[in-house]
XYZ file of C-alpha atoms in Angstrom:
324
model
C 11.200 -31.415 -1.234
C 8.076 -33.045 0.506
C 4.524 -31.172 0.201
C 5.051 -30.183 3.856
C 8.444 -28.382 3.425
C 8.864 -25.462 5.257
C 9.671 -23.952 1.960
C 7.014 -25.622 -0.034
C 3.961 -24.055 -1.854
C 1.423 -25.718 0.741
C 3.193 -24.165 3.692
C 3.903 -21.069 2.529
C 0.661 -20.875 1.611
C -0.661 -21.514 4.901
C 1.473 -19.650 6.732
C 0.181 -16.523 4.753
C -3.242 -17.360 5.343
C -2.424 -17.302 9.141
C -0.889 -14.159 9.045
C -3.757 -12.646 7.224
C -6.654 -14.075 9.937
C -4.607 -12.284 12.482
C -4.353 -9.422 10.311
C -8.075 -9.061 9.881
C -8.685 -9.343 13.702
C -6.701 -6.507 14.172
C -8.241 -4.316 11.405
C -11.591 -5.206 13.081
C -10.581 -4.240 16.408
C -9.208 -1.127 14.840
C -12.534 -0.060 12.916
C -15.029 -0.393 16.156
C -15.130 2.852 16.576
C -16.503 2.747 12.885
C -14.736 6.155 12.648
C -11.500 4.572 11.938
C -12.356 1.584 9.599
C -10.891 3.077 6.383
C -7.905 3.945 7.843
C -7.788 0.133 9.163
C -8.806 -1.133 5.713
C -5.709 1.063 4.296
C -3.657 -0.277 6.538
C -4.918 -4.219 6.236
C -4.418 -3.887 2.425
C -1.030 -2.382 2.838
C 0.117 -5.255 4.953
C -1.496 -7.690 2.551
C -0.359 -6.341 -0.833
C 3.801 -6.835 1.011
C 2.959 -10.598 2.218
C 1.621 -11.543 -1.238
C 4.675 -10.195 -3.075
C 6.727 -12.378 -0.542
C 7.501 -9.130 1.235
C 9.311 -10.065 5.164
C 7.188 -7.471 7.173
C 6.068 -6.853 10.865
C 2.320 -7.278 10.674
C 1.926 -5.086 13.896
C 4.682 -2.585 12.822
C 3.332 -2.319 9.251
C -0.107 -1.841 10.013
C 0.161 1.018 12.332
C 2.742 2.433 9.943
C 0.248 2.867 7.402
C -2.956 3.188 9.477
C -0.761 6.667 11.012
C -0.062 7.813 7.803
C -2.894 7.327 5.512
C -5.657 7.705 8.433
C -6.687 11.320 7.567
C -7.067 10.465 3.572
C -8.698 7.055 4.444
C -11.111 8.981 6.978
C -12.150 11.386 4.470
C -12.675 8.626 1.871
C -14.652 6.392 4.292
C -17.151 8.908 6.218
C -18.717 10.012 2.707
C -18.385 6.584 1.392
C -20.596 5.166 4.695
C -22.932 7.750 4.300
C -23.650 6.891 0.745
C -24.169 3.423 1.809
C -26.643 4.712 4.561
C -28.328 6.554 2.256
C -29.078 3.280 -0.445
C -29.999 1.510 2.126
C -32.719 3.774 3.042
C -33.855 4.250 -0.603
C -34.259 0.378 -0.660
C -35.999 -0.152 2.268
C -38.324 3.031 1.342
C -39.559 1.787 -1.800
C -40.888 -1.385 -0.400
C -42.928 0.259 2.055
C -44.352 3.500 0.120
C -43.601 2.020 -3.477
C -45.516 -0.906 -5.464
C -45.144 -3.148 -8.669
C -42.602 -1.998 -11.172
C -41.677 1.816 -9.579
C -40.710 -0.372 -6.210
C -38.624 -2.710 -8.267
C -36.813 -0.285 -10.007
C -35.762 1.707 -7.136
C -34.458 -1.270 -5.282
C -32.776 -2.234 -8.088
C -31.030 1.375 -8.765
C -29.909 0.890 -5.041
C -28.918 -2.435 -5.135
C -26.696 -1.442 -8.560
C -25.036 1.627 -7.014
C -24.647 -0.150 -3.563
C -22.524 -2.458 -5.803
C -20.651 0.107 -7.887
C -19.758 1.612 -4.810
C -18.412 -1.637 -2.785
C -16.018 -2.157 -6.465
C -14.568 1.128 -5.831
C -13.939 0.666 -2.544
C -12.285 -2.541 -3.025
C -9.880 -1.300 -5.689
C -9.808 2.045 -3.757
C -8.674 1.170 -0.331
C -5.694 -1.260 -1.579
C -4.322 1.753 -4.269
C -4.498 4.534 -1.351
C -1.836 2.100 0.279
C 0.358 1.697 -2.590
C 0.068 5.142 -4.557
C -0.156 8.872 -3.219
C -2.434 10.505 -4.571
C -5.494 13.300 -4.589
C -9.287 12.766 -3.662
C -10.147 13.876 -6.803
C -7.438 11.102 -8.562
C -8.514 8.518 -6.078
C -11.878 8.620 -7.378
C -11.246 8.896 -10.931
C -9.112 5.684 -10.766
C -11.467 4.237 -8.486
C -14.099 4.646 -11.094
C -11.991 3.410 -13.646
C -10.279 -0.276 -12.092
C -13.980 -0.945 -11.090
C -14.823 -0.877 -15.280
C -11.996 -2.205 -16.295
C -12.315 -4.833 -13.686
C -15.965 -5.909 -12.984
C -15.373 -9.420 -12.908
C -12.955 -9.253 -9.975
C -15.291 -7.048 -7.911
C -18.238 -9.593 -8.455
C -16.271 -12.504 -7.120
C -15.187 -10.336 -4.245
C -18.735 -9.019 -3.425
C -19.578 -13.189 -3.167
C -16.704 -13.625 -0.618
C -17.747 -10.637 1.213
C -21.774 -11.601 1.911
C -21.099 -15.349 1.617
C -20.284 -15.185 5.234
C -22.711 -13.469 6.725
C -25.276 -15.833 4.548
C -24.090 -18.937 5.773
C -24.319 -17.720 9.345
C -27.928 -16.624 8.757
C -28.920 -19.605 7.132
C -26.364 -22.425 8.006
C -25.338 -21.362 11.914
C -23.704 -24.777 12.286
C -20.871 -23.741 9.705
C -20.553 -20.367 11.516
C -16.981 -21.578 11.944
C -16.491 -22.006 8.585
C -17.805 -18.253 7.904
C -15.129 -16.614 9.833
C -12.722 -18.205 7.205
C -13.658 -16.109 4.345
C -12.730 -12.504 5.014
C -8.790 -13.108 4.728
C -9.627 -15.817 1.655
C -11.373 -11.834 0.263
C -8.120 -10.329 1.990
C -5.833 -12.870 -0.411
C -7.941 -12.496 -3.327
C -8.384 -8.748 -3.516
C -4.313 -7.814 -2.152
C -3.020 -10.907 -4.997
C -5.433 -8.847 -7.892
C -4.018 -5.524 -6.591
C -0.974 -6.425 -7.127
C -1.102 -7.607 -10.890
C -3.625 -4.688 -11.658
C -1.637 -2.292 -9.968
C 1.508 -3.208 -12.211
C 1.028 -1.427 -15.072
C 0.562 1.626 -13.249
C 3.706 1.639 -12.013
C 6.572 4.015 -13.964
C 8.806 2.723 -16.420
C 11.970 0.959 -14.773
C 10.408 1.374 -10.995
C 12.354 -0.576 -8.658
C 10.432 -1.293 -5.202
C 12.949 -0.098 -2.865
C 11.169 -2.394 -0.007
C 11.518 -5.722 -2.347
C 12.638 -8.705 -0.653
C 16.538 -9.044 -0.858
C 17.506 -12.911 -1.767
C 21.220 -12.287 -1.243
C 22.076 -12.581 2.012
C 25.003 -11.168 4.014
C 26.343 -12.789 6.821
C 28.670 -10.111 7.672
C 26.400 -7.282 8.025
C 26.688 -5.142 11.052
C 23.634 -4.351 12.939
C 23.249 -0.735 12.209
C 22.952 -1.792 7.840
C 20.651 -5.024 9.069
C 18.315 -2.231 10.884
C 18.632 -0.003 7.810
C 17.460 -2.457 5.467
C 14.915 -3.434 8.189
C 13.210 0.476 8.262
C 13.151 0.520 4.542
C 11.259 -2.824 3.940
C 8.936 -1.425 6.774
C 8.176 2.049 5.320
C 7.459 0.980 1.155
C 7.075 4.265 -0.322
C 3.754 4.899 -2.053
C 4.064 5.586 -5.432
C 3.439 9.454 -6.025
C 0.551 9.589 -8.690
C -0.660 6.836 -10.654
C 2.177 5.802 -13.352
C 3.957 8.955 -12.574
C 7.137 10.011 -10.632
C 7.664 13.127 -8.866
C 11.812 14.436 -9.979
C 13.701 16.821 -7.820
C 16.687 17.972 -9.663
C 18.961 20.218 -8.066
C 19.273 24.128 -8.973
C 21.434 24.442 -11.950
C 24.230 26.319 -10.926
C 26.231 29.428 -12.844
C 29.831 29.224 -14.183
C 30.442 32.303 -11.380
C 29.315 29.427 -8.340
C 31.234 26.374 -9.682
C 33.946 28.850 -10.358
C 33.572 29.844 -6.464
C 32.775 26.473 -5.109
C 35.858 24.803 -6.353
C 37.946 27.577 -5.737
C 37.076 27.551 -1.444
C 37.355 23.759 -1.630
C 40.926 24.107 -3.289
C 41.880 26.364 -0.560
C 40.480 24.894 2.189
C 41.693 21.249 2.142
C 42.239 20.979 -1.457
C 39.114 18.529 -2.114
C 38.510 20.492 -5.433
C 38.980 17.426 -7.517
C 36.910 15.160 -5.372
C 34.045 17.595 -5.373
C 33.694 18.278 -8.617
C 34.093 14.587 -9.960
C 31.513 13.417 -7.161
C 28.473 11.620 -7.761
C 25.832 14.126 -9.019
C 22.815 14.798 -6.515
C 20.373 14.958 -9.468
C 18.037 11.947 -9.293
C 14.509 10.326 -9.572
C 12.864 9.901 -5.971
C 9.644 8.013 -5.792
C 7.803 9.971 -2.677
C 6.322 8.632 0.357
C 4.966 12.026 2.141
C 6.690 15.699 2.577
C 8.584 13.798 5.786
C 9.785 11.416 3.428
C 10.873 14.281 0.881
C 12.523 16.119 4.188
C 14.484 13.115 5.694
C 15.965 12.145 2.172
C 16.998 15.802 1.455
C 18.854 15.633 4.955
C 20.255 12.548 4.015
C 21.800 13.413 1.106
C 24.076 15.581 2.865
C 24.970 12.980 5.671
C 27.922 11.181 6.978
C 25.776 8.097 7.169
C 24.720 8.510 3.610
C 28.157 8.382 2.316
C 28.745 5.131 4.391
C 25.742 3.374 3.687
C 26.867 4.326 -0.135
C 30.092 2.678 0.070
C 28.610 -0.170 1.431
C 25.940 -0.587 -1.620
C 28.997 -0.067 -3.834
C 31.051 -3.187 -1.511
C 27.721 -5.325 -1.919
C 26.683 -4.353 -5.078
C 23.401 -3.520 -3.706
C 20.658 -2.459 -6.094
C 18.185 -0.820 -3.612
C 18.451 2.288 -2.286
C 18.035 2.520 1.060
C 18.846 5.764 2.232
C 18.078 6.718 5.682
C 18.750 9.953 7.938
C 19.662 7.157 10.708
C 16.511 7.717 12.827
């Protein structure tokens, strides 16, 4: 296989940088209303966390997927976050002009520090609002936390971040060259996610949106758009290193007794009902829509063919879907 393969390293390689240029231009057309740029930053991160874990999704699709569903968390995040930022600024600025000698340089450089504690937690923060659902109050606390844990990391992703904007200041003839960086910062930051983000996970998680490597050249187009919607929508993970169960109501002797006893006189499915699969299982949650359309599911016709076929293919993803 030649260094420019299709399928080689270098290509590959390239072809995710590409998609991740295109990706930024569209989270910074998103976030000029200013308003908005968390929720774009979600949703860039999102995008860029699948295509680094060889992931096949719609950059367009994707990104508005999770720009719609994690805007009102990311907004909430952002606004205070900006504010802070306004508000170091300010302190730095002020102490040159009203300050002298040491006081001066020890303001600036309390700014300068928090300015930079702040930009680590956003850069771990923005990337695990994508993956994992959960609170404010969790978000910051593990914010707080990957930033210690991780210093190095956010150092060599502040660099990428004002390296462009100081070689267009002081080298304009590589300006070119400056609008390069962001998605190498996109890359860096998404690829660290990802390994940091591992150990989080719970114990035998499977990522229902991984890339299949089997493929099935009979597959009808209704399963093919199934699989499609499920790579798309990648589940957050609810709560760091935690899963949410739903088990079902444990029912009495009294309501088995009755249950089995209508299904043997109605069409005499008594056997197959009580011998059926049992609906008690772990579900990693996306959102309460999520939680709703998998509920409905459960109780589907489609369900039950979409099983069969997992069973035929010997599937291990589940990728149930209410059909919409």
């Amino acid at each position: 296989m030649g260094i420019f393969s299709p399928e080689g390293k270098l290509m590959t390689s390239l072809n995710r940088y590409v998609d991740v240029f295109f990706l930024n231009l569209l989270a910074l057309a998103v976030s000029l209303p200013i308003i908005t740029a968390g929720a774009a930053i979600t949703a860039k991160y999102y995008v860029s966390m699948k295509l680094v874990q060889g992931h096949d999704v719609k950059l367009i699709r994707g990104f508005f997927h999770s720009f719609k569903e994690n805007f009102k968390q990311a907004t909430m995040i952002w606004i205070p976050s900006l504010a802070l930022f306004a508000l170091l600024t300010f302190d730095f600025f002020a102490a040159g002009r009203l300050l002298t000698g040491l006081p001066m340089r020890g303001l600036q450089a309390f700014s300068l520090l928090m300015a930079f504690f702040l930009f680590g937690c956003l850069l771990f923060g923005f990337p695990m609002l994508a993956r994992f659902e959960l609170t404010n109050r969790n978000w910051i606390k593990n914010s707080f936390a990957l930033m210690g844990l991780h210093f190095i990391t956010a150092f060599l992703g502040l660099i990428l971040f004002v390296a462009p904007f100081l070689l267009a200041y002081f080298l304009p003839q590589f300006a070119v060259v400056a609008m390069l960086i962001p998605s190498l910062l996109t890359l860096f930051v998404a690829d660290r996610c990802v390994v940091f983000f591992q150990p989080l996970m719970p114990e035998g998680y499977v990522d229902p949106a991984a890339p299949i490597l089997d493929e099935f050249p009979d597959e009808d187009a209704s399963f093919a758009h199934m699989r499609e919607e499920a790579e798309m929508r990648w589940p957050p993970v609810s709560g760091v290193g935690k899963v949410y169960r739903e088990k079902k109501p444990a029912e009495s002797d009294a309501d088995r007794d009755q249950g089995l006893a209508r299904a043997s006189a109605g069409d005499g499915r008594a056997t197959q009902t009580a011998q059926g699969p049992s609906r008690d299982q772990d579900l990693v949650r996306a959102s309460a829509e999520d939680e709703a359309d998998l509920a409905r599911a459960l109780d589907s016709s489609e369900a039950r063919r979409i099983a069969e076929k997992e069973r035929m293919w010997a599937d291990p993803h589940d990728f149930l879907s209410s059909g919409r």
